[in-house]
């Protein structure tokens, strides 16, 4: 997917775009039960990423995950030090947005 020196910057931009998209979600159009789906229900995310999301970002639900400020994520070195971890985080956020939109 990403191959060169700009890998991490492209992933950070993709993450920012996803978080912006999530910010445009209409909260009243999404059932509360769907907002409260635990991060642990994300199928595409490995256990280590789910742990990192909980520990580094302090979120438990997919609604909270997609509303974490981009700047807070960039401060979490566990994601920004590793292209693989950032790629997994982007995939987790993408899946969370799909679940919120009921696109599965």
Short mmCIF file of N, CA and C in Angstrom, two decimals:
data_model
loop_
_atom_site.label_atom_id
_atom_site.label_comp_id
_atom_site.label_asym_id
_atom_site.label_seq_id
_atom_site.Cartn_x
_atom_site.Cartn_y
_atom_site.Cartn_z
N UNK A 1 0.81 -1.18 0.00
CA UNK A 1 0.00 0.00 0.00
C UNK A 1 0.87 1.26 0.00
N UNK A 2 1.62 1.48 1.07
CA UNK A 2 2.53 2.61 1.15
C UNK A 2 3.95 2.04 1.15
N UNK A 3 4.85 2.67 0.37
CA UNK A 3 6.15 2.03 0.20
C UNK A 3 7.34 2.88 0.60
N UNK A 4 7.26 4.18 0.51
CA UNK A 4 8.47 4.97 0.67
C UNK A 4 8.50 5.74 1.99
N UNK A 5 9.37 6.72 2.05
CA UNK A 5 9.64 7.54 3.22
C UNK A 5 8.38 8.25 3.71
N UNK A 6 7.47 8.55 2.83
CA UNK A 6 6.27 9.28 3.19
C UNK A 6 5.16 8.39 3.73
N UNK A 7 5.46 7.12 3.94
CA UNK A 7 4.46 6.17 4.44
C UNK A 7 3.69 6.71 5.63
N UNK A 8 4.41 7.10 6.65
CA UNK A 8 3.78 7.52 7.89
C UNK A 8 2.96 8.79 7.69
N UNK A 9 3.49 9.73 6.89
CA UNK A 9 2.73 10.95 6.64
C UNK A 9 1.44 10.64 5.91
N UNK A 10 1.46 9.74 4.98
CA UNK A 10 0.25 9.35 4.25
C UNK A 10 -0.75 8.67 5.19
N UNK A 11 -0.25 7.84 6.07
CA UNK A 11 -1.13 7.18 7.04
C UNK A 11 -1.74 8.19 8.00
N UNK A 12 -0.94 9.16 8.45
CA UNK A 12 -1.45 10.19 9.34
C UNK A 12 -2.52 11.03 8.64
N UNK A 13 -2.30 11.32 7.37
CA UNK A 13 -3.29 12.08 6.60
C UNK A 13 -4.57 11.26 6.42
N UNK A 14 -4.43 9.97 6.17
CA UNK A 14 -5.59 9.10 6.02
C UNK A 14 -6.38 9.04 7.33
N UNK A 15 -5.67 8.94 8.43
CA UNK A 15 -6.30 8.91 9.74
C UNK A 15 -7.04 10.23 10.00
N UNK A 16 -6.40 11.35 9.69
CA UNK A 16 -7.04 12.66 9.87
C UNK A 16 -8.31 12.76 9.04
N UNK A 17 -8.26 12.25 7.83
CA UNK A 17 -9.43 12.26 6.95
C UNK A 17 -10.56 11.42 7.52
N UNK A 18 -10.22 10.25 8.03
CA UNK A 18 -11.22 9.37 8.64
C UNK A 18 -11.85 10.01 9.88
N UNK A 19 -11.03 10.64 10.71
CA UNK A 19 -11.55 11.28 11.91
C UNK A 19 -12.43 12.47 11.56
N UNK A 20 -12.07 13.17 10.49
CA UNK A 20 -12.92 14.27 10.02
C UNK A 20 -14.27 13.72 9.55
N UNK A 21 -14.21 12.63 8.79
CA UNK A 21 -15.43 11.98 8.31
C UNK A 21 -16.31 11.55 9.50
N UNK A 22 -15.68 11.00 10.52
CA UNK A 22 -16.41 10.57 11.71
C UNK A 22 -17.03 11.76 12.44
N UNK A 23 -16.35 12.89 12.40
CA UNK A 23 -16.88 14.09 13.03
C UNK A 23 -18.15 14.60 12.37
N UNK A 24 -18.37 14.18 11.13
CA UNK A 24 -19.56 14.60 10.39
C UNK A 24 -20.73 13.64 10.58
N UNK A 25 -20.52 12.56 11.33
CA UNK A 25 -21.61 11.63 11.60
C UNK A 25 -22.68 12.32 12.43
N UNK A 26 -23.93 12.04 12.11
CA UNK A 26 -25.05 12.61 12.86
C UNK A 26 -25.33 11.71 14.06
N UNK A 27 -25.02 12.17 15.26
CA UNK A 27 -25.19 11.32 16.45
C UNK A 27 -26.62 10.85 16.66
N UNK A 28 -27.58 11.67 16.30
CA UNK A 28 -28.97 11.28 16.52
C UNK A 28 -29.44 10.22 15.53
N UNK A 29 -28.71 10.04 14.44
CA UNK A 29 -29.09 9.04 13.44
C UNK A 29 -28.49 7.67 13.74
N UNK A 30 -27.63 7.61 14.74
CA UNK A 30 -26.97 6.36 15.10
C UNK A 30 -27.52 5.88 16.44
N UNK A 31 -28.06 4.67 16.47
CA UNK A 31 -28.60 4.15 17.73
C UNK A 31 -27.53 4.10 18.83
N UNK A 32 -27.95 4.37 20.05
CA UNK A 32 -27.04 4.36 21.19
C UNK A 32 -26.33 3.02 21.33
N UNK A 33 -27.06 1.95 21.08
CA UNK A 33 -26.46 0.61 21.21
C UNK A 33 -25.29 0.45 20.24
N UNK A 34 -25.41 1.02 19.06
CA UNK A 34 -24.32 0.91 18.09
C UNK A 34 -23.14 1.78 18.52
N UNK A 35 -23.41 2.94 19.10
CA UNK A 35 -22.33 3.82 19.58
C UNK A 35 -21.54 3.15 20.70
N UNK A 36 -22.22 2.30 21.46
CA UNK A 36 -21.58 1.68 22.62
C UNK A 36 -20.90 0.34 22.31
N UNK A 37 -20.78 0.00 21.04
CA UNK A 37 -20.07 -1.24 20.68
C UNK A 37 -18.63 -1.11 21.18
N UNK A 38 -18.17 -2.10 21.94
CA UNK A 38 -16.80 -2.03 22.46
C UNK A 38 -15.76 -2.15 21.34
N UNK A 39 -14.65 -1.50 21.56
CA UNK A 39 -13.52 -1.60 20.63
C UNK A 39 -13.15 -3.07 20.42
N UNK A 40 -13.37 -3.89 21.44
CA UNK A 40 -13.03 -5.31 21.36
C UNK A 40 -13.83 -6.06 20.32
N UNK A 41 -14.92 -5.47 19.82
CA UNK A 41 -15.74 -6.12 18.79
C UNK A 41 -15.20 -5.88 17.38
N UNK A 42 -14.18 -5.04 17.24
CA UNK A 42 -13.59 -4.80 15.93
C UNK A 42 -12.87 -6.06 15.46
N UNK A 43 -13.33 -6.61 14.38
CA UNK A 43 -12.78 -7.89 13.91
C UNK A 43 -11.45 -7.74 13.19
N UNK A 44 -11.24 -6.63 12.52
CA UNK A 44 -10.02 -6.45 11.74
C UNK A 44 -8.82 -6.04 12.60
N UNK A 45 -9.10 -5.59 13.82
CA UNK A 45 -8.02 -5.09 14.68
C UNK A 45 -7.43 -6.21 15.53
N UNK A 46 -6.11 -6.35 15.48
CA UNK A 46 -5.47 -7.33 16.35
C UNK A 46 -5.60 -6.94 17.83
N UNK A 47 -5.45 -7.89 18.70
CA UNK A 47 -5.58 -7.66 20.14
C UNK A 47 -4.62 -6.58 20.61
N UNK A 48 -3.41 -6.55 20.10
CA UNK A 48 -2.44 -5.55 20.57
C UNK A 48 -2.92 -4.13 20.26
N UNK A 49 -3.57 -3.93 19.12
CA UNK A 49 -4.08 -2.60 18.78
C UNK A 49 -5.26 -2.25 19.68
N UNK A 50 -6.11 -3.22 19.96
CA UNK A 50 -7.23 -2.96 20.87
C UNK A 50 -6.70 -2.56 22.24
N UNK A 51 -5.66 -3.22 22.70
CA UNK A 51 -5.03 -2.86 23.98
C UNK A 51 -4.44 -1.45 23.91
N UNK A 52 -3.75 -1.15 22.82
CA UNK A 52 -3.14 0.17 22.66
C UNK A 52 -4.21 1.26 22.62
N UNK A 53 -5.30 0.99 21.94
CA UNK A 53 -6.39 1.97 21.86
C UNK A 53 -6.93 2.24 23.27
N UNK A 54 -7.14 1.19 24.02
CA UNK A 54 -7.64 1.37 25.38
C UNK A 54 -6.65 2.06 26.29
N UNK A 55 -5.40 1.62 26.25
CA UNK A 55 -4.39 2.15 27.17
C UNK A 55 -3.89 3.53 26.77
N UNK A 56 -3.52 3.71 25.51
CA UNK A 56 -2.91 4.97 25.08
C UNK A 56 -3.95 6.06 24.82
N UNK A 57 -5.11 5.67 24.33
CA UNK A 57 -6.11 6.67 23.98
C UNK A 57 -7.23 6.77 25.01
N UNK A 58 -7.33 5.78 25.87
CA UNK A 58 -8.32 5.80 26.93
C UNK A 58 -9.75 5.69 26.45
N UNK A 59 -9.98 4.92 25.40
CA UNK A 59 -11.34 4.75 24.89
C UNK A 59 -11.74 3.29 24.94
N UNK A 60 -13.05 3.07 25.11
CA UNK A 60 -13.57 1.71 25.18
C UNK A 60 -14.57 1.40 24.07
N UNK A 61 -15.22 2.44 23.54
CA UNK A 61 -16.26 2.22 22.54
C UNK A 61 -15.82 2.74 21.17
N UNK A 62 -16.48 2.22 20.14
CA UNK A 62 -16.11 2.66 18.79
C UNK A 62 -16.49 4.12 18.57
N UNK A 63 -17.56 4.60 19.22
CA UNK A 63 -17.93 6.01 19.10
C UNK A 63 -16.81 6.89 19.66
N UNK A 64 -16.28 6.52 20.82
CA UNK A 64 -15.19 7.28 21.40
C UNK A 64 -13.93 7.19 20.55
N UNK A 65 -13.68 6.03 19.97
CA UNK A 65 -12.50 5.86 19.12
C UNK A 65 -12.52 6.83 17.95
N UNK A 66 -13.64 6.94 17.27
CA UNK A 66 -13.68 7.80 16.07
C UNK A 66 -13.76 9.28 16.42
N UNK A 67 -13.86 9.59 17.72
CA UNK A 67 -13.89 10.98 18.14
C UNK A 67 -12.67 11.40 18.97
N UNK A 68 -11.64 10.56 18.95
CA UNK A 68 -10.38 10.93 19.60
C UNK A 68 -9.73 12.02 18.75
N UNK A 69 -9.28 13.10 19.37
CA UNK A 69 -8.60 14.14 18.58
C UNK A 69 -7.35 13.59 17.89
N UNK A 70 -7.17 13.99 16.65
CA UNK A 70 -6.02 13.55 15.86
C UNK A 70 -4.72 13.87 16.60
N UNK A 71 -4.67 15.02 17.24
CA UNK A 71 -3.45 15.42 17.96
C UNK A 71 -3.13 14.47 19.11
N UNK A 72 -4.16 13.94 19.76
CA UNK A 72 -3.94 12.98 20.85
C UNK A 72 -3.34 11.69 20.31
N UNK A 73 -3.81 11.26 19.15
CA UNK A 73 -3.27 10.04 18.54
C UNK A 73 -1.81 10.25 18.16
N UNK A 74 -1.50 11.43 17.62
CA UNK A 74 -0.13 11.71 17.21
C UNK A 74 0.82 11.77 18.40
N UNK A 75 0.30 12.01 19.58
CA UNK A 75 1.13 12.01 20.79
C UNK A 75 1.38 10.60 21.32
N UNK A 76 0.59 9.64 20.87
CA UNK A 76 0.74 8.26 21.33
C UNK A 76 1.85 7.59 20.52
N UNK A 77 3.02 7.52 21.08
CA UNK A 77 4.18 7.00 20.36
C UNK A 77 4.01 5.54 19.93
N UNK A 78 3.15 4.82 20.64
CA UNK A 78 2.95 3.41 20.27
C UNK A 78 2.39 3.29 18.85
N UNK A 79 1.70 4.33 18.37
CA UNK A 79 1.18 4.32 17.00
C UNK A 79 2.14 5.01 16.04
N UNK A 80 2.72 6.12 16.46
CA UNK A 80 3.53 6.92 15.54
C UNK A 80 4.94 6.38 15.34
N UNK A 81 5.37 5.45 16.17
CA UNK A 81 6.70 4.86 16.00
C UNK A 81 6.71 3.68 15.05
N UNK A 82 5.55 3.23 14.64
CA UNK A 82 5.49 2.02 13.83
C UNK A 82 4.48 2.16 12.70
N UNK A 83 4.97 2.00 11.50
CA UNK A 83 4.09 2.04 10.33
C UNK A 83 3.03 0.96 10.44
N UNK A 84 3.42 -0.22 10.89
CA UNK A 84 2.48 -1.34 11.00
C UNK A 84 1.38 -1.03 12.01
N UNK A 85 1.74 -0.43 13.18
CA UNK A 85 0.73 -0.10 14.18
C UNK A 85 -0.21 0.99 13.67
N UNK A 86 0.36 1.97 12.95
CA UNK A 86 -0.48 3.04 12.41
C UNK A 86 -1.43 2.49 11.36
N UNK A 87 -0.95 1.58 10.56
CA UNK A 87 -1.79 0.95 9.54
C UNK A 87 -2.93 0.18 10.20
N UNK A 88 -2.63 -0.52 11.28
CA UNK A 88 -3.67 -1.26 12.01
C UNK A 88 -4.67 -0.32 12.68
N UNK A 89 -4.19 0.81 13.18
CA UNK A 89 -5.09 1.79 13.78
C UNK A 89 -6.02 2.38 12.72
N UNK A 90 -5.49 2.71 11.56
CA UNK A 90 -6.31 3.24 10.47
C UNK A 90 -7.39 2.23 10.09
N UNK A 91 -7.02 0.97 9.99
CA UNK A 91 -7.99 -0.08 9.66
C UNK A 91 -9.07 -0.18 10.75
N UNK A 92 -8.67 -0.04 12.01
CA UNK A 92 -9.64 -0.11 13.12
C UNK A 92 -10.62 1.06 13.05
N UNK A 93 -10.13 2.25 12.75
CA UNK A 93 -11.00 3.42 12.65
C UNK A 93 -11.94 3.27 11.46
N UNK A 94 -11.42 2.77 10.34
CA UNK A 94 -12.27 2.53 9.17
C UNK A 94 -13.40 1.56 9.51
N UNK A 95 -13.07 0.48 10.19
CA UNK A 95 -14.07 -0.51 10.57
C UNK A 95 -15.09 0.09 11.54
N UNK A 96 -14.62 0.90 12.48
CA UNK A 96 -15.53 1.53 13.44
C UNK A 96 -16.52 2.44 12.72
N UNK A 97 -16.07 3.20 11.75
CA UNK A 97 -16.96 4.08 11.00
C UNK A 97 -17.99 3.26 10.22
N UNK A 98 -17.55 2.16 9.65
CA UNK A 98 -18.49 1.29 8.93
C UNK A 98 -19.54 0.71 9.88
N UNK A 99 -19.11 0.30 11.06
CA UNK A 99 -20.06 -0.23 12.04
C UNK A 99 -21.06 0.85 12.47
N UNK A 100 -20.59 2.04 12.68
CA UNK A 100 -21.47 3.14 13.08
C UNK A 100 -22.48 3.47 11.99
N UNK A 101 -22.04 3.37 10.75
CA UNK A 101 -22.92 3.65 9.61
C UNK A 101 -23.73 2.43 9.21
N UNK A 102 -23.52 1.31 9.92
CA UNK A 102 -24.21 0.06 9.60
C UNK A 102 -23.96 -0.39 8.16
N UNK A 103 -22.70 -0.30 7.75
CA UNK A 103 -22.31 -0.63 6.38
C UNK A 103 -21.74 -2.03 6.25
N UNK A 104 -21.95 -2.89 7.25
CA UNK A 104 -21.44 -4.26 7.17
C UNK A 104 -22.54 -5.20 6.77
#
